[in-house]
Amino acid sequence: TKLASPPAAADLEEMLNSLPQHTCSWSKGKYTLHKYQGFWSHRKLLEVAIPAQQSFKARPGDVFLCSYPKSGTTWLKALVYAIITRGKFDKSPLLTTLPHNCLPFLEKELEQIVANQKNSCFAHVATHLPYHSLPESILASNCKMVYIYRNVKDVIVSYYHFSREIAKLTMEDAPFEEAFNEFYQGISLYGPYWDHILGYWRASLERPDIILFLKYEDMKKDPTIHLKRLAEFIGYPFTIEEEKAGVIQSIINLCSFENLSNLEVNKSGCSNGFFGIENRLYFRKAKEGDWKNYFTDEG
Ligand code: A3P
């Protein structure tokens, strides 16, 4: 379903009401997703995403940080913000602001992004939209995209805890097995997962110059190499002097899970935006292989 121009509020409402809905079985009726253009999402996110699809005018030079939820978006946003604002680490806003509030999210902060366009020549914007549902201007303007991905089993576990906590359910109330089964069937926020990653992957084969794939586990193993690739790709390469001065390591340290998760703002704050999510929920364990604590041998 693609609309020709930004829908009026009443049309949008009607369209959203007509979408297939699914209330997740594990959620005790608290977590409902809507299916739009082949993917599942929250109604509130679609209320912004659909107008964004129709009206958002990306500019050449804008960079999009794309991901399936729970794949390392928070880390990627922190790293990109630290790269583009480097030079003032001791006073970095990342020390007092949730990374999600340092760079905007297309499906939440469209108005802010559009307002910012007047003041800055380009933007760094995050999105969970699948490739095929991105606003056309992003592709038409050849904007660069960074796609972060992660072992799907760890994504499932991370997603389970995040959505369970948002629904304020305990692990006993929200059986992991049910959440797993729904995810496996493709019913998860921005799911099906494989369609999401394959959409960007196929596009990256055709346009490797504009889509950079980063793997969460590789970044953990060798952050320096991947941070350099990332900085170069988004047009902020490190100079030899910066490398010698330890700038790369400073960014890695600033954005590390250990550092960010222990900051007061990320321990006790609450993020902006319509969901009012507690900041701590973005920082759980950040361990590779946590899935082994949840999956059975058959899994
Ligand atoms: P876990 O739930 O496995 O701990 P997203 O940012 O896309 O929502 O993904 C959240 C996952 O990234 C969570 O994984 C979270 O702990 C982890 N994470 C958050 N900040 C991180 C950081 N600075 N470095 C590495 N991982 C981080």
Coordinates of C-alpha atoms and ligand atoms in Angstrom, one line a residue:
T1 CA 0.0 0.0 0.0
K2 CA 1.7 3.2 -1.1
L3 CA 0.0 6.6 -0.9
A4 CA 0.7 9.3 -3.5
S5 CA 1.0 12.2 -1.1
P6 CA 1.1 12.6 2.7
P7 CA -2.2 11.3 4.1
A8 CA -4.6 13.5 5.9
A9 CA -5.0 12.6 9.6
A10 CA -8.4 11.0 9.0
D11 CA -7.1 9.0 6.0
L12 CA -4.1 7.8 8.0
E13 CA -6.4 6.8 10.8
E14 CA -8.6 4.9 8.5
M15 CA -5.7 3.2 6.8
L16 CA -4.2 2.2 10.1
N17 CA -7.5 0.8 11.3
S18 CA -7.7 -1.3 8.1
L19 CA -4.2 -3.0 8.7
P20 CA -4.0 -6.5 9.9
Q21 CA -3.3 -6.6 13.6
H22 CA -1.7 -9.1 15.9
T23 CA -1.7 -9.1 19.7
C24 CA 1.3 -11.1 20.7
S25 CA 0.4 -14.2 22.6
W26 CA 3.2 -13.9 25.1
S27 CA 2.2 -10.4 26.1
K28 CA -1.1 -10.9 28.0
G29 CA -2.8 -8.6 25.5
K30 CA -0.3 -5.8 26.1
Y31 CA 1.7 -5.8 22.8
T32 CA -0.1 -5.3 19.5
L33 CA 1.6 -5.0 16.1
H34 CA 0.2 -3.9 12.8
K35 CA 1.2 -5.2 9.4
Y36 CA 2.1 -2.6 6.8
Q37 CA 3.9 -3.2 3.5
G38 CA 4.9 -6.7 4.7
F39 CA 6.4 -5.8 8.0
W40 CA 5.0 -5.5 11.6
S41 CA 5.2 -2.4 13.6
H42 CA 3.6 -0.4 16.4
R43 CA 0.7 1.9 15.4
K44 CA 2.5 4.9 16.9
L45 CA 5.6 4.3 14.8
L46 CA 3.5 3.9 11.7
E47 CA 1.7 7.1 12.4
V48 CA 5.1 8.8 11.8
A49 CA 6.6 6.4 9.3
I50 CA 3.8 6.6 6.8
P51 CA 3.9 10.4 6.5
A52 CA 7.7 10.2 6.5
Q53 CA 7.6 7.8 3.5
Q54 CA 5.5 10.3 1.6
S55 CA 6.9 13.6 2.6
F56 CA 10.5 13.3 3.9
K57 CA 13.0 14.8 1.6
A58 CA 16.4 13.4 2.3
R59 CA 19.4 15.3 1.0
P60 CA 22.6 14.0 -0.6
G61 CA 25.0 13.7 2.3
D62 CA 22.4 12.6 4.9
V63 CA 23.5 9.4 6.5
F64 CA 21.0 6.7 7.7
L65 CA 21.8 4.3 10.5
C66 CA 19.6 1.3 9.7
S67 CA 19.0 -1.7 11.9
Y68 CA 16.7 -4.4 13.0
P69 CA 15.7 -3.5 16.6
K70 CA 18.1 -4.9 19.3
S71 CA 21.0 -5.4 16.9
G72 CA 23.2 -2.6 18.3
T73 CA 21.4 0.6 17.3
T74 CA 22.2 2.4 20.5
W75 CA 25.9 1.6 20.2
L76 CA 26.0 2.6 16.5
K77 CA 24.2 5.9 17.3
A78 CA 26.7 6.6 20.1
L79 CA 29.7 5.8 17.8
V80 CA 28.5 7.9 15.0
Y81 CA 27.7 10.8 17.3
A82 CA 31.1 10.5 18.9
I83 CA 32.8 10.4 15.5
I84 CA 31.1 13.5 14.2
T85 CA 31.6 15.5 17.4
R86 CA 35.0 14.3 18.3
G87 CA 37.4 16.6 20.0
K88 CA 35.4 17.2 23.2
F89 CA 35.2 13.9 24.9
D90 CA 35.2 15.2 28.5
K91 CA 32.2 17.3 27.7
S92 CA 30.5 15.0 25.3
P93 CA 26.7 15.1 25.4
L94 CA 26.9 11.3 25.4
L95 CA 27.9 11.6 29.1
T96 CA 24.6 13.2 30.0
T97 CA 22.2 12.2 27.2
L98 CA 20.9 8.8 26.0
P99 CA 22.5 8.1 22.6
H100 CA 19.0 7.9 21.1
N101 CA 18.5 11.5 22.0
C102 CA 21.7 12.6 20.4
L103 CA 20.7 11.5 16.9
P104 CA 17.0 11.4 15.8
F105 CA 15.0 8.4 14.8
L106 CA 13.0 8.7 11.5
E107 CA 9.8 7.0 12.7
K108 CA 9.7 9.0 16.0
E109 CA 11.2 12.4 15.4
L110 CA 10.3 13.4 11.8
E111 CA 9.3 16.9 12.8
Q112 CA 12.6 17.5 14.6
I113 CA 14.6 16.1 11.6
V114 CA 12.7 18.4 9.2
A115 CA 13.2 21.4 11.5
N116 CA 16.9 20.6 11.8
Q117 CA 17.3 20.6 8.0
K118 CA 17.0 24.3 8.0
N119 CA 20.0 24.7 10.3
S120 CA 22.4 22.0 9.1
C121 CA 23.5 20.9 5.7
F122 CA 23.1 17.2 6.4
A123 CA 21.8 14.8 9.0
H124 CA 22.5 11.5 10.7
V125 CA 19.2 9.7 11.2
A126 CA 18.4 6.3 12.6
T127 CA 15.7 4.1 11.2
H128 CA 14.3 0.5 11.6
L129 CA 12.3 0.7 8.4
P130 CA 12.9 -2.2 6.0
Y131 CA 14.8 -1.2 2.9
H132 CA 11.8 -1.5 0.6
S133 CA 9.8 0.9 2.9
L134 CA 12.4 3.7 3.1
P135 CA 11.3 7.1 1.9
E136 CA 12.1 7.1 -1.8
S137 CA 14.2 10.3 -1.5
I138 CA 16.8 8.4 0.6
L139 CA 17.4 6.1 -2.4
A140 CA 17.0 8.9 -5.0
S141 CA 19.6 11.1 -3.2
N142 CA 22.1 8.2 -2.9
C143 CA 22.3 8.7 0.8
K144 CA 24.8 6.5 2.6
M145 CA 23.4 3.8 4.9
V146 CA 25.1 1.9 7.7
Y147 CA 23.4 -1.4 8.6
I148 CA 24.3 -3.0 11.9
Y149 CA 23.3 -6.7 12.4
R150 CA 23.8 -9.3 15.0
N151 CA 23.5 -13.0 15.7
V152 CA 19.7 -13.5 15.3
K153 CA 19.5 -15.7 18.5
D154 CA 20.9 -12.9 20.6
V155 CA 18.5 -10.5 18.8
I156 CA 15.6 -12.7 19.8
V157 CA 16.7 -12.8 23.5
S158 CA 17.3 -9.1 23.6
Y159 CA 14.0 -8.3 21.9
Y160 CA 12.2 -10.6 24.3
H161 CA 13.5 -8.8 27.4
F162 CA 13.0 -5.3 25.9
S163 CA 9.4 -5.8 24.8
R164 CA 8.6 -7.8 27.9
E165 CA 9.9 -5.0 30.1
I166 CA 8.0 -2.4 28.1
A167 CA 4.9 -4.4 28.6
K168 CA 5.8 -4.6 32.3
L169 CA 5.7 -8.4 32.4
T170 CA 7.9 -10.8 34.3
M171 CA 9.6 -13.7 32.7
E172 CA 7.0 -16.0 34.2
D173 CA 4.2 -14.0 32.8
A174 CA 5.7 -13.8 29.4
P175 CA 7.0 -17.2 28.3
F176 CA 10.2 -17.0 26.2
E177 CA 9.1 -19.9 24.1
E178 CA 6.0 -18.1 22.9
A179 CA 7.9 -15.0 22.1
F180 CA 10.5 -17.1 20.2
N181 CA 7.7 -18.9 18.2
E182 CA 6.2 -15.6 17.1
F183 CA 9.6 -14.2 16.2
Y184 CA 10.3 -17.4 14.2
Q185 CA 7.0 -16.9 12.3
G186 CA 8.1 -13.4 11.4
I187 CA 5.8 -11.6 13.9
S188 CA 8.0 -9.2 15.7
L189 CA 8.7 -5.5 15.7
Y190 CA 9.9 -4.7 12.1
G191 CA 9.8 -8.4 11.4
P192 CA 10.1 -10.7 9.6
Y193 CA 13.8 -10.5 10.7
W194 CA 15.2 -12.3 7.6
D195 CA 13.3 -10.0 5.2
H196 CA 14.8 -7.0 7.0
I197 CA 18.4 -8.1 6.8
L198 CA 18.0 -9.6 3.3
G199 CA 16.5 -6.4 1.9
Y200 CA 19.5 -4.4 3.0
W201 CA 21.9 -7.1 2.0
R202 CA 20.6 -7.5 -1.5
A203 CA 20.7 -3.7 -1.9
S204 CA 24.3 -3.6 -0.6
L205 CA 25.3 -6.1 -3.3
E206 CA 24.0 -3.7 -5.9
R207 CA 25.2 -0.5 -4.3
P208 CA 28.2 -1.4 -2.1
D209 CA 29.3 2.2 -2.2
I210 CA 26.3 3.5 -0.3
I211 CA 25.5 0.6 2.1
L212 CA 28.0 -0.5 4.8
F213 CA 27.3 -3.6 6.7
L214 CA 28.7 -3.8 10.3
K215 CA 28.4 -7.0 12.4
Y216 CA 27.9 -6.4 16.1
E217 CA 30.2 -9.4 17.1
D218 CA 33.0 -8.2 14.7
M219 CA 32.8 -4.7 16.2
K220 CA 33.2 -6.2 19.7
K221 CA 36.1 -8.3 18.6
D222 CA 38.0 -5.6 16.8
P223 CA 36.4 -2.2 17.4
T224 CA 39.4 -0.2 16.0
I225 CA 39.2 -1.6 12.5
H226 CA 35.4 -1.2 12.3
L227 CA 35.4 2.3 13.8
K228 CA 37.9 3.4 11.2
R229 CA 35.8 1.8 8.4
L230 CA 32.7 3.5 9.8
A231 CA 34.3 6.9 10.2
E232 CA 35.7 6.8 6.6
F233 CA 32.4 5.6 5.2
I234 CA 30.4 8.4 6.7
G235 CA 32.9 11.0 5.6
Y236 CA 34.8 11.7 8.8
P237 CA 38.0 9.7 8.4
F238 CA 40.6 9.8 11.2
T239 CA 43.8 11.6 10.4
I240 CA 47.2 10.0 11.2
E241 CA 47.6 12.7 13.9
E242 CA 44.3 11.7 15.5
E243 CA 45.2 8.0 15.4
K244 CA 48.5 8.8 17.1
A245 CA 46.7 11.0 19.7
G246 CA 44.5 8.0 20.6
V247 CA 41.2 9.5 19.4
I248 CA 39.9 6.1 18.1
Q249 CA 40.5 4.5 21.5
S250 CA 38.8 7.5 23.2
I251 CA 35.7 7.0 21.1
I252 CA 35.7 3.2 21.8
N253 CA 36.0 3.9 25.5
L254 CA 33.3 6.6 25.6
C255 CA 30.8 4.4 23.7
S256 CA 31.6 1.2 25.4
F257 CA 28.8 -0.7 27.1
E258 CA 30.7 -0.5 30.4
N259 CA 30.9 3.3 30.2
L260 CA 27.5 4.1 28.8
S261 CA 25.5 1.7 30.9
N262 CA 27.1 3.1 34.1
L263 CA 26.2 6.7 33.4
E264 CA 23.5 8.2 35.6
V265 CA 21.4 9.2 32.6
N266 CA 21.4 5.7 31.3
K267 CA 20.7 4.1 34.6
S268 CA 17.8 6.2 35.8
G269 CA 16.6 8.4 33.0
C270 CA 13.6 8.0 30.7
S271 CA 13.9 8.6 27.0
N272 CA 12.0 11.3 25.1
G273 CA 9.2 10.3 22.8
F274 CA 5.9 8.7 22.9
F275 CA 6.8 5.4 24.5
G276 CA 8.6 6.9 27.5
I277 CA 10.9 4.0 27.7
E278 CA 13.3 3.8 30.6
N279 CA 16.8 4.4 29.4
R280 CA 18.2 1.4 31.3
L281 CA 16.3 -0.9 29.0
Y282 CA 18.6 -0.1 26.1
F283 CA 21.5 -1.4 28.2
R284 CA 21.0 -5.0 29.3
K285 CA 24.0 -7.3 29.1
A286 CA 25.6 -6.7 25.7
K287 CA 27.0 -10.2 25.7
E288 CA 27.5 -12.4 22.7
G289 CA 25.9 -15.8 23.1
D290 CA 23.5 -14.9 25.8
W291 CA 21.0 -17.0 23.7
K292 CA 22.6 -20.1 25.2
N293 CA 20.9 -19.4 28.5
Y294 CA 17.4 -19.5 26.8
F295 CA 17.5 -21.9 23.9
T296 CA 17.1 -25.7 24.3
D297 CA 19.2 -28.1 22.2
E298 CA 16.5 -28.3 19.6
G299 CA 16.5 -24.5 19.3
Ligands
A3P1 P1 21.3 -7.2 25.1 O1 19.9 -7.2 25.3 O2 21.8 -8.6 24.5 O3 22.1 -6.9 26.3 P2 19.6 -1.8 20.3 O4 20.5 -0.7 20.7 O5 19.5 -2.1 18.8 O6 18.2 -1.7 20.9 O7 20.2 -3.2 20.8 C1 20.3 -3.4 22.2 C2 21.4 -4.3 22.5 O8 22.6 -3.7 22.4 C3 21.3 -4.8 24.0 O9 21.7 -6.2 24.0 C4 22.2 -3.9 24.7 O10 22.7 -4.3 25.9 C5 23.3 -3.7 23.7 N1 24.1 -2.5 23.8 C6 23.6 -1.3 24.2 N2 24.6 -0.4 24.3 C7 25.8 -1.0 23.9 C8 27.1 -0.6 23.7 N3 27.5 0.6 24.0 N4 28.0 -1.6 23.2 C9 27.6 -2.8 23.0 N5 26.3 -3.2 23.1 C10 25.4 -2.4 23.5

